[in-house]
Coordinates of N, CA and C and ligand atoms in Angstrom, one line a residue:
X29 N 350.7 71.3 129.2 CA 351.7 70.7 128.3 C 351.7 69.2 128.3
X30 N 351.3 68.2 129.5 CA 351.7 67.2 129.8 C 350.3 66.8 128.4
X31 N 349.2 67.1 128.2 CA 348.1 66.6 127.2 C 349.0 67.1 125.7
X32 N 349.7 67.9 125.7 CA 350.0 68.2 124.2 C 351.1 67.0 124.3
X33 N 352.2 66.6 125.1 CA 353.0 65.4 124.5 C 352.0 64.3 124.7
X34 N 351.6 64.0 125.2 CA 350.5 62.8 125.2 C 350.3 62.7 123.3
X35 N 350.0 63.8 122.6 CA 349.1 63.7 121.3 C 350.9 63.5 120.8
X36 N 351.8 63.7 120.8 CA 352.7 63.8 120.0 C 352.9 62.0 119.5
X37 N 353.3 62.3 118.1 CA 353.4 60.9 117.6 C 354.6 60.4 117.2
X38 N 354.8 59.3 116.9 CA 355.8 59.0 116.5 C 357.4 58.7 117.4
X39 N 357.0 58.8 118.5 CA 358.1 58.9 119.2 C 359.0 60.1 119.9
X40 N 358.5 61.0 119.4 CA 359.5 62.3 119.4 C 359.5 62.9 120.7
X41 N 358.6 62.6 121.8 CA 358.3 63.2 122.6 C 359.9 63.7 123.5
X42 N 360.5 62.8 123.9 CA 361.6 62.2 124.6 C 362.6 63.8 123.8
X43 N 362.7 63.8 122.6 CA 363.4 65.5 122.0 C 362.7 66.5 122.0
X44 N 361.6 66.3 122.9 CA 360.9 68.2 122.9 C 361.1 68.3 124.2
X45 N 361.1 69.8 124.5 CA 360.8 70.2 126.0 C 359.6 70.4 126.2
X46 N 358.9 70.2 127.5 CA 358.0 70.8 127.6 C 357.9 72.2 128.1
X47 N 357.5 73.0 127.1 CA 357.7 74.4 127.7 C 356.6 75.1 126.5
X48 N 356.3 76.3 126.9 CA 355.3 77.5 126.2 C 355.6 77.5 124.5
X49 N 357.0 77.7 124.8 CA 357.1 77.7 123.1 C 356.7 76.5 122.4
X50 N 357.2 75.4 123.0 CA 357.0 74.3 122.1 C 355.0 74.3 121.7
X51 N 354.4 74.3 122.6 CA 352.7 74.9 122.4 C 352.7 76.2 121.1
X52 N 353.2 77.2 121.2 CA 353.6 78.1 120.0 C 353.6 77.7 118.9
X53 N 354.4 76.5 118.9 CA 355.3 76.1 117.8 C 354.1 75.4 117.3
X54 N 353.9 74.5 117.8 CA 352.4 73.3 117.8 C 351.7 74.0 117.1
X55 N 350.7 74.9 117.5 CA 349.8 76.0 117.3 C 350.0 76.4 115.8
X56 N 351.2 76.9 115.8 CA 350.6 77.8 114.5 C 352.1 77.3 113.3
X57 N 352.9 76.9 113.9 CA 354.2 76.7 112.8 C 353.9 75.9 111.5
X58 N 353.9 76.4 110.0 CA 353.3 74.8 109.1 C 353.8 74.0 109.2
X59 N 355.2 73.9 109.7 CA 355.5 72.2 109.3 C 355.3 71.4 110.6
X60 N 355.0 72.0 111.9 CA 354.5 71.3 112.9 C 353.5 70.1 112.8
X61 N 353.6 68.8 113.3 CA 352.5 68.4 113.6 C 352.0 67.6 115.2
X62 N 352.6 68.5 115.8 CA 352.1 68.4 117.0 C 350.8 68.1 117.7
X63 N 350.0 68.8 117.5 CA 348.8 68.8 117.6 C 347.8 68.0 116.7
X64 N 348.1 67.9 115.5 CA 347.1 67.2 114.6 C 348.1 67.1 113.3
X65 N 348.2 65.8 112.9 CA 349.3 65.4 111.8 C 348.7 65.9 111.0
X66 N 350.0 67.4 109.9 CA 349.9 67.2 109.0 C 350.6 67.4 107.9
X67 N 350.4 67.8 106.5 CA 351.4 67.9 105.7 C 351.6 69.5 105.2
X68 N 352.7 69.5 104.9 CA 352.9 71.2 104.3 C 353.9 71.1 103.1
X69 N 354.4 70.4 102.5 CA 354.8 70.4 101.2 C 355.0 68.7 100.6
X70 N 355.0 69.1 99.1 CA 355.3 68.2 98.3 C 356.6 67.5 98.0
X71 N 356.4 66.4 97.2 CA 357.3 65.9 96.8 C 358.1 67.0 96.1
X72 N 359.7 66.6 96.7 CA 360.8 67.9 95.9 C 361.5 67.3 95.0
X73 N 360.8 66.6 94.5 CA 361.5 65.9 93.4 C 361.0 66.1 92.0
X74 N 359.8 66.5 92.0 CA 359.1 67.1 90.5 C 358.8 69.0 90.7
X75 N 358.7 68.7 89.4 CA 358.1 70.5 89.7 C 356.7 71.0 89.3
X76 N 355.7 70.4 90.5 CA 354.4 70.6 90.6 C 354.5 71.2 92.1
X77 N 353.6 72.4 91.6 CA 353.0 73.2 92.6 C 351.5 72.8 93.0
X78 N 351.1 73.1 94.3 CA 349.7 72.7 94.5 C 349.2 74.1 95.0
X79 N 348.3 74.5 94.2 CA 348.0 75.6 94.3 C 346.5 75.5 95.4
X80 N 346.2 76.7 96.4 CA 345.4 76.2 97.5 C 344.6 77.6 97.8
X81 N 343.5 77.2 97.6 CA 342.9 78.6 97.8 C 341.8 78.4 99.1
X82 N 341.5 78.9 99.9 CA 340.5 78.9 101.0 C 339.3 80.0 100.9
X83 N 338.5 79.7 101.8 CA 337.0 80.5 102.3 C 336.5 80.6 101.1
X84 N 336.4 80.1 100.4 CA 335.4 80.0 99.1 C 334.2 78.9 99.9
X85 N 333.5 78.4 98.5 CA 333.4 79.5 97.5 C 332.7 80.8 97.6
X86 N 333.3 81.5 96.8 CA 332.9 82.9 96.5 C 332.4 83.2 95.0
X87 N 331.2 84.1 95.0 CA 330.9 85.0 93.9 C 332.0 85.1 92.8
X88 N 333.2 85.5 93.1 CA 334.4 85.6 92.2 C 335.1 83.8 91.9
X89 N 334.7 83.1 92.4 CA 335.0 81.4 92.5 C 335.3 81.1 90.7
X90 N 334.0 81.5 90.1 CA 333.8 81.1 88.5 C 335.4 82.0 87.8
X91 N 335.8 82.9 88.1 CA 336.6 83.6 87.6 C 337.9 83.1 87.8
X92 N 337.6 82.8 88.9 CA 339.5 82.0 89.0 C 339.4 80.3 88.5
X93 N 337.6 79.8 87.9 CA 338.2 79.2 87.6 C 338.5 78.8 85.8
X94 N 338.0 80.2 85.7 CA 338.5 80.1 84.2 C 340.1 80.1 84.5
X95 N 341.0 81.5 84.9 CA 342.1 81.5 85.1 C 342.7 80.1 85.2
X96 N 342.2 79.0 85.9 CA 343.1 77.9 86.0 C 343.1 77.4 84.7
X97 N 342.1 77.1 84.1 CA 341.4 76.4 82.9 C 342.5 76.8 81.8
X98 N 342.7 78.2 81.6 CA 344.0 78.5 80.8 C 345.5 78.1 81.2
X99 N 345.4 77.8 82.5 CA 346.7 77.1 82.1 C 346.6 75.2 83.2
X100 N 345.4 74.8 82.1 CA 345.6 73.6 82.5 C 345.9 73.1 84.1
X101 N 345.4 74.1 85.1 CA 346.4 73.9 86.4 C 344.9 73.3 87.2
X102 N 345.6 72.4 88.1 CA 344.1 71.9 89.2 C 344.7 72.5 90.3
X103 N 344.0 72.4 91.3 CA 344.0 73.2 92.2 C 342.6 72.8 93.8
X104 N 343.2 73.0 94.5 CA 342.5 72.3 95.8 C 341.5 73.7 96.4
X105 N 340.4 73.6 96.6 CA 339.7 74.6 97.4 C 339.6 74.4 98.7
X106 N 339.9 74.9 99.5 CA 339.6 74.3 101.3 C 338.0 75.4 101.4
X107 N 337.1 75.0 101.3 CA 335.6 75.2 101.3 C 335.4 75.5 102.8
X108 N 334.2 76.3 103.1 CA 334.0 76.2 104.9 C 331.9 76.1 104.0
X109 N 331.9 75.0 105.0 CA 330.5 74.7 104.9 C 329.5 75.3 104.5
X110 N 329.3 76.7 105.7 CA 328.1 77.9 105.3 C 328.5 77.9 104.1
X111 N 329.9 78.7 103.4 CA 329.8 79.1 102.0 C 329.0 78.4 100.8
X112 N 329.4 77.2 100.7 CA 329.3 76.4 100.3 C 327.3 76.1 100.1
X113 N 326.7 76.0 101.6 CA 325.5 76.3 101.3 C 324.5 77.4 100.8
X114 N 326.0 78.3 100.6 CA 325.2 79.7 100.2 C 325.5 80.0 98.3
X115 N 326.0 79.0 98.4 CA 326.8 79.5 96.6 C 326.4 78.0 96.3
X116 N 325.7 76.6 96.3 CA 325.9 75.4 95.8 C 326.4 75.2 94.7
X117 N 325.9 76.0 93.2 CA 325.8 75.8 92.2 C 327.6 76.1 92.0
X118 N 328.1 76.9 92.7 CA 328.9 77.6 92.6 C 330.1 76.1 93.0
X119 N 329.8 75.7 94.1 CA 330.7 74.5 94.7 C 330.8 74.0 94.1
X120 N 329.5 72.9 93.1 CA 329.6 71.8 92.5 C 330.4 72.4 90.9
X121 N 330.4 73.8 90.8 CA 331.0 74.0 89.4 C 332.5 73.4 89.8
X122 N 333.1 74.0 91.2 CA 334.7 73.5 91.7 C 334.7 71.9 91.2
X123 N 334.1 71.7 92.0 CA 334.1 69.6 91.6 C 334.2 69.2 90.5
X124 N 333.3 69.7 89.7 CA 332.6 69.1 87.8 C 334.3 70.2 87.6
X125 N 334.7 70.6 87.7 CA 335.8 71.2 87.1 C 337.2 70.5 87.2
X126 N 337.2 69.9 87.9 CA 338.5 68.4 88.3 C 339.5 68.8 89.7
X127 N 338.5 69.8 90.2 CA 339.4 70.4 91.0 C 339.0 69.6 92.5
X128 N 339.7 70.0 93.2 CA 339.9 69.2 94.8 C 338.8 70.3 95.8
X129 N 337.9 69.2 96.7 CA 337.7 70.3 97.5 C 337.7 69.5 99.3
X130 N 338.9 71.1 99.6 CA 338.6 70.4 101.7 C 338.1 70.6 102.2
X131 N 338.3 70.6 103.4 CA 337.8 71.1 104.3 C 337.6 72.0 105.6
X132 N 337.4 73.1 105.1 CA 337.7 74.3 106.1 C 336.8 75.0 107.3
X133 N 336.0 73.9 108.2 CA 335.4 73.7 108.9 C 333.8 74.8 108.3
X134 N 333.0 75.1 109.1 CA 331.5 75.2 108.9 C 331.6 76.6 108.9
X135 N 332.5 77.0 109.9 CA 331.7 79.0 109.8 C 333.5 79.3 109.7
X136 N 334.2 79.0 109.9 CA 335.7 79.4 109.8 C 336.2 80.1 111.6
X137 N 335.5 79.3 112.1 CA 336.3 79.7 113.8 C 337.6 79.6 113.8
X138 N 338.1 80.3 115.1 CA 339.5 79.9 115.5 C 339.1 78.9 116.0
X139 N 340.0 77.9 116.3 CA 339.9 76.7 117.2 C 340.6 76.9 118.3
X140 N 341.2 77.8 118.9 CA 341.9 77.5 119.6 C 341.2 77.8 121.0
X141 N 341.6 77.0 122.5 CA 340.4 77.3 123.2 C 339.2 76.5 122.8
X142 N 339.2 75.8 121.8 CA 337.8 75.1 121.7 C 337.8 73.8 122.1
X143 N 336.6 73.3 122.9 CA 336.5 72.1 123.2 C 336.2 70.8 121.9
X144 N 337.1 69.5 122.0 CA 337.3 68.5 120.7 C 335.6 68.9 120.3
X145 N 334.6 68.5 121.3 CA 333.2 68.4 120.4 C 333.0 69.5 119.7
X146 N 333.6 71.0 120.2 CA 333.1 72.2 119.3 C 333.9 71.7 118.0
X147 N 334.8 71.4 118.2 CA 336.0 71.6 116.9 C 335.0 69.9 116.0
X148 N 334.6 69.2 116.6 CA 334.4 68.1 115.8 C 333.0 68.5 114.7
X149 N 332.2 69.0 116.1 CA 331.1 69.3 115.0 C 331.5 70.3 113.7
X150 N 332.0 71.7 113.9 CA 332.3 72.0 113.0 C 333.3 71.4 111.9
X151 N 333.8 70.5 112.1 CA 334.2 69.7 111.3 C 333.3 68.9 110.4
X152 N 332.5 68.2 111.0 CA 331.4 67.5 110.4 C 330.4 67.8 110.3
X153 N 329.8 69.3 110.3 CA 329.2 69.7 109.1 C 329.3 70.1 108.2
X154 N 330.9 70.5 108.0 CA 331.6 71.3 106.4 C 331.5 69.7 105.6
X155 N 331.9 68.3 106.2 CA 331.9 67.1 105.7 C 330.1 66.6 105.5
X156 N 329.4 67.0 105.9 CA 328.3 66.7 105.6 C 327.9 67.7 104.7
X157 N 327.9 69.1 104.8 CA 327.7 69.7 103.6 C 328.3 69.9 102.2
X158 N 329.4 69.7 102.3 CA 330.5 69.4 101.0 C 329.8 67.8 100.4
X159 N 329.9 67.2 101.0 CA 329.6 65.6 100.7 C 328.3 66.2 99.7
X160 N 327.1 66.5 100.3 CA 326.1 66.4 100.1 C 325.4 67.3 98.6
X161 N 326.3 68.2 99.0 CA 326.1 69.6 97.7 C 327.1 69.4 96.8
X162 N 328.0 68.5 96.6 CA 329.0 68.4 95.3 C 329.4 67.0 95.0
X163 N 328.8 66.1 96.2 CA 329.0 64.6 96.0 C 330.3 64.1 96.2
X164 N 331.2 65.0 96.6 CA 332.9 64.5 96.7 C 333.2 64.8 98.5
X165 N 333.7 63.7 99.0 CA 333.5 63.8 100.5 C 335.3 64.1 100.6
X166 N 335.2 65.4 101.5 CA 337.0 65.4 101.6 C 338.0 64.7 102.2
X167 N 339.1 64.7 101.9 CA 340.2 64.0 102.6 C 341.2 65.0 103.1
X168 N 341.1 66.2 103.0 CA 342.1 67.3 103.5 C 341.3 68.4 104.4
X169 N 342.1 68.8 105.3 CA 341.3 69.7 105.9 C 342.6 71.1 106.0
X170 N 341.9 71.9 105.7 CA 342.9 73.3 106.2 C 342.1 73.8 107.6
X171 N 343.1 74.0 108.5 CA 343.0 74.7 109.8 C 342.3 76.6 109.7
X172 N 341.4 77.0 110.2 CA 341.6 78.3 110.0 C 342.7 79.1 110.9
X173 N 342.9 80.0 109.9 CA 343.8 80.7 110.5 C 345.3 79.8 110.6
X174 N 345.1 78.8 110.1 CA 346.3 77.9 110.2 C 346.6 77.3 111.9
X175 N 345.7 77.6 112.7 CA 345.4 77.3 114.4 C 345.1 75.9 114.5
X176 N 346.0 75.3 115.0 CA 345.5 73.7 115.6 C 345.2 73.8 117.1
X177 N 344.5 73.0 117.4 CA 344.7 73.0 119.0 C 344.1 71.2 119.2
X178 N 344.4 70.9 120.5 CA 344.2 69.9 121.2 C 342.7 69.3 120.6
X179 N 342.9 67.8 120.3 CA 341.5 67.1 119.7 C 341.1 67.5 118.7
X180 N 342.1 68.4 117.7 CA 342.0 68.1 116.4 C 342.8 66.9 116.0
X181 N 343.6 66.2 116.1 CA 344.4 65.3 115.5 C 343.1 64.3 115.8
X182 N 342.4 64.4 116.8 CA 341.7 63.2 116.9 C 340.4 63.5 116.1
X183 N 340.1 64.5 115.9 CA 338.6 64.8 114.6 C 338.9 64.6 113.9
X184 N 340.4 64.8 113.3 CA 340.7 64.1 112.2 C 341.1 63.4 111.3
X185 N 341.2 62.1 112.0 CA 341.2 61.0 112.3 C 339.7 60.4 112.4
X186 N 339.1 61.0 112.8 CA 337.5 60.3 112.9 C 337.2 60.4 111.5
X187 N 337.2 61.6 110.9 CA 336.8 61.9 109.8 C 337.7 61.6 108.3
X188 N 339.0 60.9 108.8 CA 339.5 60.6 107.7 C 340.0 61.6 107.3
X189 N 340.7 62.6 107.5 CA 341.0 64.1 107.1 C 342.6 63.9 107.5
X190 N 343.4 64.4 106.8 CA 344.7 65.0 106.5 C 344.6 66.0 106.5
X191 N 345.7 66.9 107.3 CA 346.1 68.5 107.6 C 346.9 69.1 106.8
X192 N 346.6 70.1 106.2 CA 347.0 70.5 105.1 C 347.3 71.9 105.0
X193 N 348.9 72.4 105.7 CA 349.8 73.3 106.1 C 349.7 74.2 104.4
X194 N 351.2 74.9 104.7 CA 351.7 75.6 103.4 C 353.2 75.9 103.5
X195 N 353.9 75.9 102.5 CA 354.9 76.5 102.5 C 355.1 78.2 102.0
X196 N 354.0 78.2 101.2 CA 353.6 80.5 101.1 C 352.5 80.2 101.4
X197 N 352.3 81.5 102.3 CA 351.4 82.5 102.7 C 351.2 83.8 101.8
X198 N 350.4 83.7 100.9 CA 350.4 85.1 99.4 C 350.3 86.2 100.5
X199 N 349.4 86.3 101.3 CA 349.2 87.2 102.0 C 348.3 88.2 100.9
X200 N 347.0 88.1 100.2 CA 346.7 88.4 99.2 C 345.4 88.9 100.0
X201 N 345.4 88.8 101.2 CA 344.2 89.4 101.8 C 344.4 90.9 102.1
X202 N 345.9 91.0 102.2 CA 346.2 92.6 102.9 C 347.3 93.0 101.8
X203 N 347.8 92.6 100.9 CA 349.1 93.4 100.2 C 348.4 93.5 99.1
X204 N 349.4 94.6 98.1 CA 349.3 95.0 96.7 C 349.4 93.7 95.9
X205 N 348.9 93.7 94.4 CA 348.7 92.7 93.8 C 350.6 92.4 93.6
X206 N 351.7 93.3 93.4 CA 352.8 93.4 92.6 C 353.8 93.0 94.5
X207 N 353.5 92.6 95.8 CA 353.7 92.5 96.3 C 353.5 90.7 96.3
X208 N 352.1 90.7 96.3 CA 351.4 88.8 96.1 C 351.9 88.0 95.0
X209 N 352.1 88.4 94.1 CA 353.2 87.9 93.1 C 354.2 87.9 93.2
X210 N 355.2 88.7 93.6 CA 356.4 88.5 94.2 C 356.9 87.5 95.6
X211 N 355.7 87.2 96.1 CA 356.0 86.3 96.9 C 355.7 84.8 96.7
X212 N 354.6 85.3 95.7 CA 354.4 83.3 94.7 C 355.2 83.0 94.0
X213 N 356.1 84.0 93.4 CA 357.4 84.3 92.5 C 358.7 83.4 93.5
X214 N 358.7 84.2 94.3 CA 359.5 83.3 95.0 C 359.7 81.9 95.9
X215 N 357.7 81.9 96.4 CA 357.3 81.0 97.1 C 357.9 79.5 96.2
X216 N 357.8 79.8 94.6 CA 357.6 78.7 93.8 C 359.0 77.8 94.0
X217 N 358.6 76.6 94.3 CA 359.6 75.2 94.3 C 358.9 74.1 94.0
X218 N 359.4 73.1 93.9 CA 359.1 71.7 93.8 C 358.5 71.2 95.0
X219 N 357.0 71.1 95.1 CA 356.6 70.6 95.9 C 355.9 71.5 96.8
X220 N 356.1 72.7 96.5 CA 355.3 74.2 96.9 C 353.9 73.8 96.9
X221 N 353.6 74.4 98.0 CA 352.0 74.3 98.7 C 351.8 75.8 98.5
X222 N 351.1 76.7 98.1 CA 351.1 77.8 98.1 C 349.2 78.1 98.4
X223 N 349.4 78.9 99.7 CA 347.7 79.2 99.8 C 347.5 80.5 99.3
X224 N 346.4 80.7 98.9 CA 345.4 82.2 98.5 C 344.3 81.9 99.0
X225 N 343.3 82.6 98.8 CA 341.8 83.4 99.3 C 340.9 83.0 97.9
X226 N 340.0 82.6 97.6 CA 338.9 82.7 97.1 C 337.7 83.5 97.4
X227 N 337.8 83.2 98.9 CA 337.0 84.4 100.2 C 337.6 84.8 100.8
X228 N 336.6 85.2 101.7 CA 336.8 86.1 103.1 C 336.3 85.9 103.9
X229 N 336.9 84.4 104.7 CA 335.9 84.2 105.6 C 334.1 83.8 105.3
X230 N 333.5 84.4 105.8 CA 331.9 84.2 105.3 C 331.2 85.3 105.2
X231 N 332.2 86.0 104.2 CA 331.7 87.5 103.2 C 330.7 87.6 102.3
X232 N 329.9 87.5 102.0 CA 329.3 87.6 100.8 C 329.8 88.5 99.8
X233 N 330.1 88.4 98.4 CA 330.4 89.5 97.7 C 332.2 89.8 98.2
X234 N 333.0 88.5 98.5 CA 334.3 89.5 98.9 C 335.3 89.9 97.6
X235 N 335.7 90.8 98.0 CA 336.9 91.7 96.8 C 338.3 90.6 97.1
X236 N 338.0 90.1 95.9 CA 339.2 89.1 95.8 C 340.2 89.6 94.6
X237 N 339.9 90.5 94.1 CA 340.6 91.1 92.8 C 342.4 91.1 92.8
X238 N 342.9 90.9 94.1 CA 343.8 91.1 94.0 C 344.6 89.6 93.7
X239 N 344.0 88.7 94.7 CA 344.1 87.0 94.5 C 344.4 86.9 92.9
X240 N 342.9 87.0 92.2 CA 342.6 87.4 90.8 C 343.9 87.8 89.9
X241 N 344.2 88.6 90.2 CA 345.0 89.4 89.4 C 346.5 88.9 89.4
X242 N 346.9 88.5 90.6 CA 348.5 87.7 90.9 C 348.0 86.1 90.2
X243 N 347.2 85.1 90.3 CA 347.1 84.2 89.6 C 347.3 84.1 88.4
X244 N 346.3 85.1 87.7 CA 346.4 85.3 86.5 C 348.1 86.3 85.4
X245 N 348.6 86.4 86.7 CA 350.0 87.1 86.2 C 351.0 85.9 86.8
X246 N 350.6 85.2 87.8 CA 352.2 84.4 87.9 C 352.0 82.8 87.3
X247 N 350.5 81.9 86.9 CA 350.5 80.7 86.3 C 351.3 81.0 85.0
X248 N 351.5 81.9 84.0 CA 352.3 81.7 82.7 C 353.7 81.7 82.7
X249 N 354.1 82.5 84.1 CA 355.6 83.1 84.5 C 355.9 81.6 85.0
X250 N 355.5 80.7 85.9 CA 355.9 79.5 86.7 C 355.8 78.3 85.2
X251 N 355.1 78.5 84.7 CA 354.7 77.7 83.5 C 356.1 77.7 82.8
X252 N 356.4 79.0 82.8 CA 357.5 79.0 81.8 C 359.4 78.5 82.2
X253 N 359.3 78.4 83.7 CA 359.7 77.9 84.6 C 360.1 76.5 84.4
X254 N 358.7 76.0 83.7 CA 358.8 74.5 84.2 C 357.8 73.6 84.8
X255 N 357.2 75.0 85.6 CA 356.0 74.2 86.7 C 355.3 73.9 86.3
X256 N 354.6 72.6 87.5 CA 352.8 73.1 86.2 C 351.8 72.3 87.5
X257 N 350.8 72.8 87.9 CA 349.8 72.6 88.6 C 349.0 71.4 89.2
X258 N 349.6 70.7 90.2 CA 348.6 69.6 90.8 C 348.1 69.8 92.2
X259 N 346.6 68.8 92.2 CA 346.1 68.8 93.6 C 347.3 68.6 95.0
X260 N 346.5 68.6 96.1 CA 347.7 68.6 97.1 C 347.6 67.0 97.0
X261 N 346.8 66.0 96.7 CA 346.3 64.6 96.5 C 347.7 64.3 96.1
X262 N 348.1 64.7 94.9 CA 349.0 64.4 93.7 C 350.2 64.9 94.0
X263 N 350.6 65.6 95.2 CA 351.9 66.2 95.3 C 352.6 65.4 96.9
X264 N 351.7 65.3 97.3 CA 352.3 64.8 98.5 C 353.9 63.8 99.0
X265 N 353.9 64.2 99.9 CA 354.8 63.4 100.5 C 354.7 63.9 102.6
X266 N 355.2 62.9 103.8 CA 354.4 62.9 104.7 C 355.6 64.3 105.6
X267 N 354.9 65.0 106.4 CA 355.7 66.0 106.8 C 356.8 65.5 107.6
X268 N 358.0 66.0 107.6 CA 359.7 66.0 108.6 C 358.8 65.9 109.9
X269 N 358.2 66.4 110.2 CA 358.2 66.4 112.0 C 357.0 65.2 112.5
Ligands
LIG315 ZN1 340.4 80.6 106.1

């Protein structure tokens, strides 16, 4: 506990306890930035959503990104390296398309338990392969699993990377499509970070249909709301904690 207040910024130390939960909290909570600063929602002042999709790219990648294309929406991909070396053509389509791409480490580990060098390398080879296969070097990084742990804040930092939480979870990996809508349905606010799936991890061929199908049913519904679609670049503002 005494190394996790050490990372704590800003002063705050002096109002936490140190105790198990507060590590809990660190670990996995989105708006925490305990362990490695970062953000989890937008400005609540406009009504742009930042739509966030992870473990791409995937085979199905081209399909969602027609879906954005109709309703004008950009959108952030948090990429994990291998994929990326296994689909190139597929990456650089994300890029040339105006869309944002981060960084979701090289194979999609937990980090937790891992030593700063494991977590660094895999950091810096999703930045060396993204850089290199799409020419756009990132400034966001999403956590797998949403897991921070100790000597990420500082790989992050090395690399120039901003942490990039959520305020929905679609949960589009395990629920019905009429279930994943209903919760981007409600996820939706000003300044909404909202994550989905492009992949699965480092699937080849993953069934993303369901992702697919809730995007393409709730961008007209939020549209007609009001909303309308920017990178996490463009929505920012710095997290409460
Ligand atoms: Zn992931």
């Amino acid at each position: 506990m005494i190394a996790a207040l050490r990372l704590i910024e800003g002063g705050t130390a002096a109002a936490i306890s140190a105790s198990a939960g507060v590590l809990a909290y660190g670990v996995r909570v989105p708006s925490a930035s305990l362990l490695a600063p970062s953000v989890f929602r937008g400005d609540v002042a406009r009504p742009a959503i930042a739509l966030t999709f992870d473990d791409g790219p995937s085979e199905s990648t081209p399909a969602l990104l027609e879906i954005l294309d109709r309703s004008a929406a950009r959108a952030t991909f948090f990429q994990c390296g291998a994929n990326v070396r296994r689909l190139p053509d597929i990456a650089r389509e994300v890029a040339a398309a105006g869309h944002d791409i981060g960084n979701h480490t090289d194979t999609h580990p937990m980090l937790h338990f891992k030593s700063r060098d494991y977590i660094d390398r895999e950091v810096a080879a999703a930045q060396e392969t993204i850089e290199r296969i799409t020419g756009t070097r990132p400034r966001f990084f999403r956590a797998p699993y949403g897991v921070r742990w100790f000597g990420l804040g500082e790989v992050q930092r090395r690399h120039d990377l901003t942490g990039v939480m959520w305020t929905t979870l679609a949960l589009d990996w395990k629920r019905p499509v009429q279930q994943v809508v209903a919760r981007l349905m409600r996820g939706a606010a000003n300044g909404a970070i909202l994550c989905l799936h492009d992949g699965r991890v480092l699937q080849p061929r993953p069934d993303v249909r369901v992702m697919l199908e809730a995007v393409r049913a709730v961008l007209p519904k939020l549209m007609e709301q009001g909303f309308h679609f920017e990178k996490v670049t463009d929505i920012l503002c710095p997290t409460k904690n």
